[in-house]
CSV table of C-alpha atoms in Angstrom, one decimal:
chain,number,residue,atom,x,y,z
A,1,UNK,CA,-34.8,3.4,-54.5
A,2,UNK,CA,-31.1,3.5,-53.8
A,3,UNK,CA,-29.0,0.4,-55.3
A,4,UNK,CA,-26.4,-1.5,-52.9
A,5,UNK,CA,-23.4,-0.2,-54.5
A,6,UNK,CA,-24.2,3.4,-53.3
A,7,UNK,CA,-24.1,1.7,-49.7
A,8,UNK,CA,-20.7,3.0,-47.5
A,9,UNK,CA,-18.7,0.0,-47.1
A,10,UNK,CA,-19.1,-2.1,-43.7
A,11,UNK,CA,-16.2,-1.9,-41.3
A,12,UNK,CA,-15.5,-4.2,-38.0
A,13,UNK,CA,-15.2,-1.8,-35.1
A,14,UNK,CA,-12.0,-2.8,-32.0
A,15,UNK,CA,-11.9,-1.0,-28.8
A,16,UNK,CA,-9.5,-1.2,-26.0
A,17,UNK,CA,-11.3,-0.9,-23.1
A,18,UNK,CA,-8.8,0.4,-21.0
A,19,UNK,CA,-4.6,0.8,-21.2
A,20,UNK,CA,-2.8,-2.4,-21.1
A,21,UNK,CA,-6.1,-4.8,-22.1
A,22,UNK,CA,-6.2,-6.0,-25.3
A,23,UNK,CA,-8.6,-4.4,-28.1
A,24,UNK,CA,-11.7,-6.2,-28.8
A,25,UNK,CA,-14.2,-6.7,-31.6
A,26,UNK,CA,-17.2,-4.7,-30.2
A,27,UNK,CA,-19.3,-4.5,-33.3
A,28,UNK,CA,-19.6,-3.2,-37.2
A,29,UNK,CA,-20.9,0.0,-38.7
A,30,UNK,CA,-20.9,1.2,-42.2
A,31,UNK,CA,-18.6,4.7,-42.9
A,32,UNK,CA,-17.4,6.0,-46.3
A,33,UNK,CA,-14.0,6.3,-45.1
A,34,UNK,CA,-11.6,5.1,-42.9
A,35,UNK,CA,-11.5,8.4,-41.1
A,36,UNK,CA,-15.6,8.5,-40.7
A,37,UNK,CA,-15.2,5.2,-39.6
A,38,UNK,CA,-13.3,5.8,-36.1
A,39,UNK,CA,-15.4,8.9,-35.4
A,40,UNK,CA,-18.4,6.9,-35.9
A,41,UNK,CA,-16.7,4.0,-34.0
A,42,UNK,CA,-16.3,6.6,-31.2
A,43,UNK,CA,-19.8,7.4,-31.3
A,44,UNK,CA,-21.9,4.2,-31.8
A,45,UNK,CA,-19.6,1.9,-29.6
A,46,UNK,CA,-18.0,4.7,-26.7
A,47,UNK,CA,-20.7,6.5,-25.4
A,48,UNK,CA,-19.8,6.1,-22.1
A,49,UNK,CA,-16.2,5.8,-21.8
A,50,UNK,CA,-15.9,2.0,-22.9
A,51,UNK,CA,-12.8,2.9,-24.5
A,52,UNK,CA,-9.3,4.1,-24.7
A,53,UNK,CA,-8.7,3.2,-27.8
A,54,UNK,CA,-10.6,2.2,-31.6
A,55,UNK,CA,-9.5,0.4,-34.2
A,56,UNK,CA,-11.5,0.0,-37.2
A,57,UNK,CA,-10.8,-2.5,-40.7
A,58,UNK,CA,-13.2,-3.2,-43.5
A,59,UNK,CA,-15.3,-5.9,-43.3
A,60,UNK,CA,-14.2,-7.1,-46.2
A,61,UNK,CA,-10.3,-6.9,-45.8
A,62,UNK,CA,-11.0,-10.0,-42.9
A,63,UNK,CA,-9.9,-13.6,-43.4
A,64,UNK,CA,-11.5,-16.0,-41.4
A,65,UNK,CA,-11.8,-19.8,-41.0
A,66,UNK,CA,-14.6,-21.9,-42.6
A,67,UNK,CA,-17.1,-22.7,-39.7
A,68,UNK,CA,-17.3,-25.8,-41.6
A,69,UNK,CA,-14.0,-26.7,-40.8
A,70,UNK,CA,-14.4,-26.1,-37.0
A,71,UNK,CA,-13.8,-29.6,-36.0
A,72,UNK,CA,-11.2,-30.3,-38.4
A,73,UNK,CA,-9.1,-27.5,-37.2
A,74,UNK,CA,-9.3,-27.6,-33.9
A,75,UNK,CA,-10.3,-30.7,-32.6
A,76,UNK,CA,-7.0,-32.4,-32.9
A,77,UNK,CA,-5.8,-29.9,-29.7
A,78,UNK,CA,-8.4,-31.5,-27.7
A,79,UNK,CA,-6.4,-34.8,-26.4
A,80,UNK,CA,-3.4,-32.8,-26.2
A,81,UNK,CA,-3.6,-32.5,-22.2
A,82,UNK,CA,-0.3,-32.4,-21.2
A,83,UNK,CA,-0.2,-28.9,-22.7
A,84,UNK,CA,-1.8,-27.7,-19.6
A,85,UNK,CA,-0.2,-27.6,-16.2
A,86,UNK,CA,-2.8,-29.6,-14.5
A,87,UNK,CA,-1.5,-32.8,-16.2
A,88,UNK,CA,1.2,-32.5,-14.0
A,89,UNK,CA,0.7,-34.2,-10.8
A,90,UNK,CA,3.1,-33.6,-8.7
A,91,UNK,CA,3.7,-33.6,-4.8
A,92,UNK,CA,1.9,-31.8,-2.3
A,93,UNK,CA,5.1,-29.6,-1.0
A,94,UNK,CA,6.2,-28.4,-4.4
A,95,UNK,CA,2.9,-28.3,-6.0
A,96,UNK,CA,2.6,-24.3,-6.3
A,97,UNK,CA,5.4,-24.3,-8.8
B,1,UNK,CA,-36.7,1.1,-26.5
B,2,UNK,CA,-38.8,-1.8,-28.6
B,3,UNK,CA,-40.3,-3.3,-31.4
B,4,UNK,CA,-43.2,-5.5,-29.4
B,5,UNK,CA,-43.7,-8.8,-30.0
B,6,UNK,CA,-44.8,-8.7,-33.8
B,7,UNK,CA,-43.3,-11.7,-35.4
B,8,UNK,CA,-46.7,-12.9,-34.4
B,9,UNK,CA,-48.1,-11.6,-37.4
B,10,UNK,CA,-49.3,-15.0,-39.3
B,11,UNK,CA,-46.1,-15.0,-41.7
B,12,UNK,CA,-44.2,-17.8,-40.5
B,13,UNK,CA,-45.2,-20.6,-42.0
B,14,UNK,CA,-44.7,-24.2,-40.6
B,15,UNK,CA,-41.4,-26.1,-41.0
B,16,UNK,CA,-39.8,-25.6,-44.2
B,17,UNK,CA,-40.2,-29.2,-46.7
B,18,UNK,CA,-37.0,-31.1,-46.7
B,19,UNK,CA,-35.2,-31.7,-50.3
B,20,UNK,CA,-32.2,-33.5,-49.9
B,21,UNK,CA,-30.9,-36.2,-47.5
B,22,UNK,CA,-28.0,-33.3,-46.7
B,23,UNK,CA,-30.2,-30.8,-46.0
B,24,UNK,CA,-32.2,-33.1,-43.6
B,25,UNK,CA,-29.1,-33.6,-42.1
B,26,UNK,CA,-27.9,-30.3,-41.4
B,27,UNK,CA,-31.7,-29.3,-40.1
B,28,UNK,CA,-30.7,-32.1,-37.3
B,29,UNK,CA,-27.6,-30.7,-36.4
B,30,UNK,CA,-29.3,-27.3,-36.3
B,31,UNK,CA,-32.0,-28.3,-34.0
B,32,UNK,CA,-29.7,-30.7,-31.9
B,33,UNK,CA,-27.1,-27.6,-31.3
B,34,UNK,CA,-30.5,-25.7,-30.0
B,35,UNK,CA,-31.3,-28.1,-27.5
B,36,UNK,CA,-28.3,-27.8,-26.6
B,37,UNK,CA,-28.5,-24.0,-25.7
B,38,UNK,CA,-25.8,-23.5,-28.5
B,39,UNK,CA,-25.5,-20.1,-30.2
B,40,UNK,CA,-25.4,-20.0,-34.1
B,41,UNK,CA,-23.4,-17.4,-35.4
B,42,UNK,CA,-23.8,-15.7,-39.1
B,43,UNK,CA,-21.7,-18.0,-41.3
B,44,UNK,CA,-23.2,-21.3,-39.5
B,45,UNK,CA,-26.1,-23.1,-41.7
B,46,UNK,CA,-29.5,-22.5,-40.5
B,47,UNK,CA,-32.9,-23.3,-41.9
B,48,UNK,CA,-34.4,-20.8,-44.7
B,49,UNK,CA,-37.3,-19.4,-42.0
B,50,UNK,CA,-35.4,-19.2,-39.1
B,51,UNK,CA,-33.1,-17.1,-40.9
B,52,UNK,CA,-36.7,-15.0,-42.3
B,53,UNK,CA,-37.8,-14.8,-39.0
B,54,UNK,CA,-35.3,-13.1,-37.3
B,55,UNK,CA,-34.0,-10.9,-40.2
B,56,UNK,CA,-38.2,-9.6,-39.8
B,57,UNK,CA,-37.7,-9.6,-36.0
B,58,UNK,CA,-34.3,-7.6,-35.8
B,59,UNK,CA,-35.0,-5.5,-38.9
B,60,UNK,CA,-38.1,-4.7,-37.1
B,61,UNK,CA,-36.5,-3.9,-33.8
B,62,UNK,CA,-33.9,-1.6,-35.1
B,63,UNK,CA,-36.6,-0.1,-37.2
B,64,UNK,CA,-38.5,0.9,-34.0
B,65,UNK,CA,-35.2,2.2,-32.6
B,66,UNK,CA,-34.9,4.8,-35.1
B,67,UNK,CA,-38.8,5.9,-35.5
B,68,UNK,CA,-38.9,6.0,-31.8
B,69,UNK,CA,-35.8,8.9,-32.0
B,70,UNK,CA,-39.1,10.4,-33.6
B,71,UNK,CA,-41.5,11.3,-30.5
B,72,UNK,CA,-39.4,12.0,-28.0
B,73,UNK,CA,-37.1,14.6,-30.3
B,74,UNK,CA,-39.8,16.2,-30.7
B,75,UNK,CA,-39.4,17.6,-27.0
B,76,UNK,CA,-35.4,18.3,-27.4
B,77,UNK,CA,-35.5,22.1,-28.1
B,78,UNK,CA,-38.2,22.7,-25.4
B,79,UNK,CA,-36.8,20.7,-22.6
B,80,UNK,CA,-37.8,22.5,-19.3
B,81,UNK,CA,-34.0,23.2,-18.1
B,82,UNK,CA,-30.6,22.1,-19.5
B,83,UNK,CA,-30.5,19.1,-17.6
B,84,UNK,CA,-33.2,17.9,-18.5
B,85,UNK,CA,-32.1,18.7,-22.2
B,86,UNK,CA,-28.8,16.9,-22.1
B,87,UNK,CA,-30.5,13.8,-20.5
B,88,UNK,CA,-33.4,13.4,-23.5
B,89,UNK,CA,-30.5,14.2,-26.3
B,90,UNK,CA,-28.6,11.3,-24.6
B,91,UNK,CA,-31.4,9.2,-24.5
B,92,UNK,CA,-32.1,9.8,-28.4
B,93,UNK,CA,-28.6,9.5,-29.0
B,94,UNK,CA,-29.0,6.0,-27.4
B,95,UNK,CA,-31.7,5.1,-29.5
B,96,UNK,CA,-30.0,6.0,-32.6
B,97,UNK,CA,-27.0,3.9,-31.2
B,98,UNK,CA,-29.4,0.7,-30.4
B,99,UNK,CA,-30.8,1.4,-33.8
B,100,UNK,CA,-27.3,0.7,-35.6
B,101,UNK,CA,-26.7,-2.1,-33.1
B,102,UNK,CA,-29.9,-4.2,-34.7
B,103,UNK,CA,-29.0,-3.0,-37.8
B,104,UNK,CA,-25.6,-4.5,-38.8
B,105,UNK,CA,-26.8,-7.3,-36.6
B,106,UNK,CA,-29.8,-8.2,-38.9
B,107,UNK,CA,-27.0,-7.3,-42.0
B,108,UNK,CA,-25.1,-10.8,-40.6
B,109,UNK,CA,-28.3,-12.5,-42.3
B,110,UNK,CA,-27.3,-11.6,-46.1
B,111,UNK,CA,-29.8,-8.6,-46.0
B,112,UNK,CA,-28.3,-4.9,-47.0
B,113,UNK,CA,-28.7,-1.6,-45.1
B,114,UNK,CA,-30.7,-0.5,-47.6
B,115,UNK,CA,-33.0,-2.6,-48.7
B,116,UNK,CA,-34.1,-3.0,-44.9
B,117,UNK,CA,-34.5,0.9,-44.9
B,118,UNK,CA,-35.9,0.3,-48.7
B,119,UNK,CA,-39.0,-1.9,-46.8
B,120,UNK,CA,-39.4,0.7,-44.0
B,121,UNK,CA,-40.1,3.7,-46.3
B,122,UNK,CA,-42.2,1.9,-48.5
B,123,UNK,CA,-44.1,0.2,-45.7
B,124,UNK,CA,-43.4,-3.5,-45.7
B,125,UNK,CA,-41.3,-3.8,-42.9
B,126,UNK,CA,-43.3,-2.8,-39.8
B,127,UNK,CA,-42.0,-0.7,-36.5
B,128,UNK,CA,-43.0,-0.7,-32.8
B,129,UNK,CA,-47.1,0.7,-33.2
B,130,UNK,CA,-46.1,2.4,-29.6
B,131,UNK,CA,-44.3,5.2,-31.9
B,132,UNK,CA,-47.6,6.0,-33.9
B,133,UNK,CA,-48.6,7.6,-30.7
B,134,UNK,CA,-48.2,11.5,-30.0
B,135,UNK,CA,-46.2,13.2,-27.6
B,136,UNK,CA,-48.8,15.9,-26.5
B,137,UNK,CA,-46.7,17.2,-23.4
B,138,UNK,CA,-43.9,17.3,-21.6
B,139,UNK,CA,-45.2,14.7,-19.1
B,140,UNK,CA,-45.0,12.5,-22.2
B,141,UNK,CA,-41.4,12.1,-22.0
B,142,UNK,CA,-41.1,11.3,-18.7
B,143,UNK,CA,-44.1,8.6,-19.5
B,144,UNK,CA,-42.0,7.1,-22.5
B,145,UNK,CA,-39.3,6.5,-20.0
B,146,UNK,CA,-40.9,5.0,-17.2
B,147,UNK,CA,-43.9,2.9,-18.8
B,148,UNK,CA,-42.5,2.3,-22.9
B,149,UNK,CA,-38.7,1.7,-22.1
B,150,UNK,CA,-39.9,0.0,-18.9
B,151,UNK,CA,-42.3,-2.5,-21.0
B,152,UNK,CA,-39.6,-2.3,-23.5
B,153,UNK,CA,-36.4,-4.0,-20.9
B,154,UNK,CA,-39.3,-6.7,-19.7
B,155,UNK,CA,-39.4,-7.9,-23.3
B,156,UNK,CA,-35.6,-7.2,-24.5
B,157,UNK,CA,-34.1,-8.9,-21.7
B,158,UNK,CA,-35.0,-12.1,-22.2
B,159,UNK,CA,-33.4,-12.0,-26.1
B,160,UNK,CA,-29.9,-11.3,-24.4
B,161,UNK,CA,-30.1,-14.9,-24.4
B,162,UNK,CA,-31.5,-15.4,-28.2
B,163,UNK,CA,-30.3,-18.6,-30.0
B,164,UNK,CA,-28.7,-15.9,-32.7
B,165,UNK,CA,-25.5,-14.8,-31.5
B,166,UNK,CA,-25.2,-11.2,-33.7
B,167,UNK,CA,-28.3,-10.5,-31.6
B,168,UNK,CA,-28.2,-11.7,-28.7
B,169,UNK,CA,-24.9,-9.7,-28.2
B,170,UNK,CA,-26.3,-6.5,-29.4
B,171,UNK,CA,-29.3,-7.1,-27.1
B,172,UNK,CA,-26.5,-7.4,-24.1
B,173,UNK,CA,-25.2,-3.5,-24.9
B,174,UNK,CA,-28.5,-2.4,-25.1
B,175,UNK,CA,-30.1,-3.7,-22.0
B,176,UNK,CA,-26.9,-2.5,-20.8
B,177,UNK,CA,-27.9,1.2,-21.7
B,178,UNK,CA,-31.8,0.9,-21.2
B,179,UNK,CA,-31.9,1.0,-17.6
B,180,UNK,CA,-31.2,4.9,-17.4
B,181,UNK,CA,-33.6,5.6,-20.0
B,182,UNK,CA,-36.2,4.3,-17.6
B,183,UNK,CA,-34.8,5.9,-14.5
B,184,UNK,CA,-34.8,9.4,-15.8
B,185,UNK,CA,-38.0,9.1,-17.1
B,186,UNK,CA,-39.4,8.2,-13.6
B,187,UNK,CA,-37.2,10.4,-12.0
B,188,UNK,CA,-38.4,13.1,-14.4
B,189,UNK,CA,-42.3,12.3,-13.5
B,190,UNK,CA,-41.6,12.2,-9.6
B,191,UNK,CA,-40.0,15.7,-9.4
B,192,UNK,CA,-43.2,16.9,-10.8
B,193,UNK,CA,-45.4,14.6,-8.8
B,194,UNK,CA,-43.3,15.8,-6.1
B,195,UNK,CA,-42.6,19.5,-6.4
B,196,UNK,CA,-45.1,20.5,-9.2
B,197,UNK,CA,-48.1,22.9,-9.3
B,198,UNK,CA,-51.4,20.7,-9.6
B,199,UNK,CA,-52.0,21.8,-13.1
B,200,UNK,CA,-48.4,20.2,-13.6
B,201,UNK,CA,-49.0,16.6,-11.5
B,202,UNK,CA,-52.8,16.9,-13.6
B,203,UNK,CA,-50.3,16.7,-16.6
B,204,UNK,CA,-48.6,14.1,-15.1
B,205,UNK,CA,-51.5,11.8,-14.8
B,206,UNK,CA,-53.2,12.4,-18.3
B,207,UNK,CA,-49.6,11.3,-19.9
B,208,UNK,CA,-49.9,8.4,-17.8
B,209,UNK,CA,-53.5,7.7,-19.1
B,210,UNK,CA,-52.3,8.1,-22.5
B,211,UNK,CA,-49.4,6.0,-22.6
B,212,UNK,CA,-50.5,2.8,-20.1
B,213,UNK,CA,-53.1,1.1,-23.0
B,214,UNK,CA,-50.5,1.2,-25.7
B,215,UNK,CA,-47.8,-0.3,-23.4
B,216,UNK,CA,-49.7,-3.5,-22.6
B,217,UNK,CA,-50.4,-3.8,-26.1
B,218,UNK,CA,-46.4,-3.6,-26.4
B,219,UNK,CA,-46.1,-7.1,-25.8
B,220,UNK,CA,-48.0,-8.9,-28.6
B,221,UNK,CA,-51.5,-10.4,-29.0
B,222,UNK,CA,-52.2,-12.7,-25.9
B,223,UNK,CA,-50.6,-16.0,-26.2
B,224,UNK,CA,-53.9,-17.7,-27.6
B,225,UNK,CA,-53.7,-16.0,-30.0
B,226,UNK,CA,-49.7,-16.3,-30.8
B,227,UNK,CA,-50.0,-19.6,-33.4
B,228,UNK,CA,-46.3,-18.7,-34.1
B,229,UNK,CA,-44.9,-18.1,-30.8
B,230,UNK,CA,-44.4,-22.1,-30.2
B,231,UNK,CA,-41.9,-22.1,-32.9
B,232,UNK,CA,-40.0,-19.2,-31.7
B,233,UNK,CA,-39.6,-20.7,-28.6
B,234,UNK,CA,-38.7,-24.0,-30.3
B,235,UNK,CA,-36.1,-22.1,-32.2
B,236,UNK,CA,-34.5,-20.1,-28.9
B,237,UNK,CA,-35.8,-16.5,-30.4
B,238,UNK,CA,-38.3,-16.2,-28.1
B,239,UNK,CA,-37.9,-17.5,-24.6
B,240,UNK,CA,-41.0,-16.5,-22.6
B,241,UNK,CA,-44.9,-15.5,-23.6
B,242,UNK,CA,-46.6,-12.7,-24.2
B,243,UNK,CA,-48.5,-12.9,-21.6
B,244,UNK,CA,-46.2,-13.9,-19.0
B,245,UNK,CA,-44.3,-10.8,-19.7
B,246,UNK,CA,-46.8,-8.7,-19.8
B,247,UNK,CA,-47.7,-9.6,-16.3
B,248,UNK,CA,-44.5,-9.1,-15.0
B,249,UNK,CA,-44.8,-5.7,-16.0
B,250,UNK,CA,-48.5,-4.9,-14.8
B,251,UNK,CA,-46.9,-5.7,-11.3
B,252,UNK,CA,-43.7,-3.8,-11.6
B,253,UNK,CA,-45.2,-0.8,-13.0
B,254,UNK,CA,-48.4,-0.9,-10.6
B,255,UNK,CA,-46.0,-0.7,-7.5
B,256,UNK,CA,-43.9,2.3,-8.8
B,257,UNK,CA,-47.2,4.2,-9.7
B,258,UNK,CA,-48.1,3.7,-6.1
B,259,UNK,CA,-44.5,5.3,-5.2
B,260,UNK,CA,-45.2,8.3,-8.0
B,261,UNK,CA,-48.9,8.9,-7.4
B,262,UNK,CA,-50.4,8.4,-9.5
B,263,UNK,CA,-52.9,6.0,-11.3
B,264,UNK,CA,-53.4,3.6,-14.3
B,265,UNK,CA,-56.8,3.9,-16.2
B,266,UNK,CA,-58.3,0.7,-15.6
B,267,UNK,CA,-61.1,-0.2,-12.8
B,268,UNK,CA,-60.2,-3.8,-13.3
B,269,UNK,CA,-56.7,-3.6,-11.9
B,270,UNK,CA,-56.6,-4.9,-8.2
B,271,UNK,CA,-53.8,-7.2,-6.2
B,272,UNK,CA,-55.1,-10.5,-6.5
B,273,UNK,CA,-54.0,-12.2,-2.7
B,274,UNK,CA,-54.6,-15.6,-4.4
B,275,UNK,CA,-52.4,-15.5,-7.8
B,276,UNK,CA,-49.7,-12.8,-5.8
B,277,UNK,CA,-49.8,-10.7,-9.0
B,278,UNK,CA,-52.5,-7.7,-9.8
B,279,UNK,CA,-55.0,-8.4,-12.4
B,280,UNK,CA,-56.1,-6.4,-15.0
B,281,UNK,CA,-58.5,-5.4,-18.0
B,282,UNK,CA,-59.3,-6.1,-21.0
B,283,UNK,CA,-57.3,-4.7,-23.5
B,284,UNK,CA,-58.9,-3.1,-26.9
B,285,UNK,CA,-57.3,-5.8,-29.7
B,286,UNK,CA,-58.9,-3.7,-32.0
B,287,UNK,CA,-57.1,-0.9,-31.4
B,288,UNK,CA,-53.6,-2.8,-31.5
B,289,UNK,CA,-54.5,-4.0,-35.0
B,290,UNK,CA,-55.7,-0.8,-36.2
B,291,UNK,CA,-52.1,1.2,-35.1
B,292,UNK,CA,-50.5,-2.0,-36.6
B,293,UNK,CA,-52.3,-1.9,-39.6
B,294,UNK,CA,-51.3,1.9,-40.4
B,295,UNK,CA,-54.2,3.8,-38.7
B,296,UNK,CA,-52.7,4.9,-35.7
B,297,UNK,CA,-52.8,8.6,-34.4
B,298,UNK,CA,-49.2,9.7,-36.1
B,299,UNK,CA,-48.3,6.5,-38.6
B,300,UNK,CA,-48.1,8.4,-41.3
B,301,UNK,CA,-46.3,11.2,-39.8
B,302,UNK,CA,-43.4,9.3,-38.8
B,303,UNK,CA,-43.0,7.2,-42.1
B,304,UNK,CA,-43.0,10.9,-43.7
B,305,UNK,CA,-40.6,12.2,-41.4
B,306,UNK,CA,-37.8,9.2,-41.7
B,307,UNK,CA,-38.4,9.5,-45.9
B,308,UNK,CA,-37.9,12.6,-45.8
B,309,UNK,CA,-34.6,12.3,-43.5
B,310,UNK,CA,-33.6,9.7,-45.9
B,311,UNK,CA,-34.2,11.7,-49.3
B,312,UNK,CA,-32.7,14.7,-48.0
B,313,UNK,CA,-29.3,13.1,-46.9
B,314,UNK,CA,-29.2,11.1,-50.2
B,315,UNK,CA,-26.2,14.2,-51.2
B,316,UNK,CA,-24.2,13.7,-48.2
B,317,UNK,CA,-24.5,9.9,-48.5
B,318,UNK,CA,-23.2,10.5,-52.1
B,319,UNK,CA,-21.1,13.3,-51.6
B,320,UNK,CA,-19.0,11.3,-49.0
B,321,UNK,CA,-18.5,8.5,-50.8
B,322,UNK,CA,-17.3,10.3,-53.7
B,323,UNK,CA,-14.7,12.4,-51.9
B,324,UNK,CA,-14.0,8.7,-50.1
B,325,UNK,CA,-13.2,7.0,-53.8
B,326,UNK,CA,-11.2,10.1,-55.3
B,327,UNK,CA,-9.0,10.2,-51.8
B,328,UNK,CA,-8.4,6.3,-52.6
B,329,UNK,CA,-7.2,7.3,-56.3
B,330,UNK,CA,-4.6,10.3,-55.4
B,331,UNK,CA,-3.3,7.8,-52.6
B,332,UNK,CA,-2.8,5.2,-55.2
B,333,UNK,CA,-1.5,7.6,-57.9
């Protein structure tokens, strides 16, 4: 039947849920342009108002990290504690700083 | 709505054979991080059939999405009022929605769009058999809701929590939306239970006579007779039985047909004071694996009817992406 290069191209679907959050990845769908993308976007992923706002980008144009690499790259913020305020004890009286 | 509990169908295979020391290695860390109630996500490595079996499971479930749009359009343009009209094209529209959920979910396994739709038309991928059934009346809507989307949420809820990740999440919006597809088909049953002429409530209960067979049969063979199941649950895809799940909606549904009145079609169904749920009969195997097997009432119907949605919007398929890649080219030139 049909050969995967007649297949629309795969784009990753963002919606803002609401002014002032951030937008978020909610899911893909496949569109033959950008413009089909976001209607579709608005369709698939807002039926009922779960957004204010889509963004959509091809699949492909997205550079990730190697899951392979996971610990490599981000294990050596684990015994960094004294990035987070808890580290920091400090005295009863002044400790809602 | 659901694909049932088909990954029971004798293709799984035991464990796959080990080749390298690596591989052996990276099966440990697979099965370690599942013990763990760890979610794998598309890129991680996972072994070949666990990969196999839930590309067949999700491509099957989104599969029944879109064949189940099927049945209950049929009732779109003679919806009794407008309400009732803009509920059911909702519903449909959620279906198609859930379908393209499943879809790019099973995609994250290295399989294309197409070639899952390629083994749906030419009948190697299987769908939910509940959609080889007719939708005779009216009633038959409401029924879908109430008893098929109702046996559906029993057995989709518990894969919100699927090993998989892509899946599970896309299980999460759709349980999400499901519930209302079962309340308006109740709610759609008890205003003619309630306020109907008794040729109406008569319709009522034949739909429910209909439909109440198949939806036990919605939840797979019993679990005797599941050889595979033990390795779905080993793997985290499936997380409770057949069996199990089918009783837990036997006693749901038999205390809201109390509420609708009316009845199920099987003298063997009585509260059992001792077990504290209500037992049942025995269900016709024969006529699961028949409808399975492509001998249901309307199987080949709805294979026609998506084949021929498919071939006919092969020029709009086309057509955009052609306008698509000459837009790209003026932009560039």
């Amino acid at each position: 039947m049909s050969d995967t290069n007649s297949e629309w191209p795969l784009w990753e679907v963002f919606v803002r849920s609401k002014a002032g959050l951030d937008h978020k990845h909610c899911g893909s769908l496949h569109a033959a342009d950008a413009r089909m993308a976001v209607q579709m976007a608005r369709d698939v992923y807002t039926r009922r108002q779960e957004g204010s706002s889509v963004w959509v980008v091809r699949s492909d144009q997205i550079i990730a990290s190697d899951p392979g690499d996971k610990d490599m790259y981000f294990d050596p913020a684990e015994d960094k504690v004294y990035r987070h305020p808890t580290f920091y004890k400090l005295p009863d009286s002044v400790d809602h700083m | 709505m659901y694909t049932q509990a088909m990954d029971t169908l004798r293709e799984e295979g035991g464990q796959p054979v080990l080749r390298t020391a690596e591989e052996a290695a990276l099966q440990q860390r697979f099965d370690q991080r599942i013990d763990a109630g760890d979610f794998i996500e598309a890129k991680d490595w996972m072994p070949e059939n666990y990969r196999k079996t839930l590309l067949r499971q999700i491509s099957q479930h989104a599969h029944s999405e879109i064949v189940g749009m099927l049945p209950e359009g049929n009732w779109i343009t003679r919806a009794p009022t407008l309400k009732r009209k803009a509920i059911l094209l909702a519903k449909v529209q959620d279906e198609g929605g859930h379908g393209l959920y499943l879809y790019a979910a099973a995609e994250t396994l290295g399989t294309s769009r197409d070639q899952m739709l390629d083994a749906l038309h030419t009948g190697k991928a299987k769908y939910s058999s509940i959609f080889n059934y007719p939708t005779l009346t009216w009633a038959d809507v409401g029924a879908i809701g109430w008893l098929v989307d109702g046996a559906a949420i029993m057995n989709q809820v518990p894969i919100c929590r699927c090993s998989y990740a892509p899946y599970a999440r896309a299980m999460v919006r759709i349980c999400r939306e499901e519930s209302f597809h079962q309340r308006q088909g109740y709610d759609s049953l008890l205003v003619m239970m309630k306020n109907g002429t008794e040729a109406q409530k008569a319709m009522v209960q034949d739909a429910v006579n209909r439909w109440w067979w198949p939806c036990l049969m919605m939840f797979g063979p019993p679990d005797d007779q599941s050889p595979n199941s033990a390795q779905g649950m080993r793997w985290g895809i499936k997380r409770v039985s057949n069996d199990t799940l089918r009783q837990k909606f036997v006693d749901a549904a038999a205390q809201q047909a109390a509420v609708l009145g009316v009845t199920f079609p099987d003298p063997d169904l009585r509260w059992n004071e001792e077990s504290q749920h209500w037992d049942y009969g025995a269900i016709d195997w024969s006529e699961f694996w028949r409808v399975v097997g492509g001998d249901g009432p309307c199987n080949r119907e709805r294979l026609a009817d998506r084949v021929q949605a498919w071939e006919e919007g092969e020029w709009v398929r086309e057509a955009a992406l052609a306008h698509a890649r000459k837009s790209e080219l003026k932009e560039a030139a």
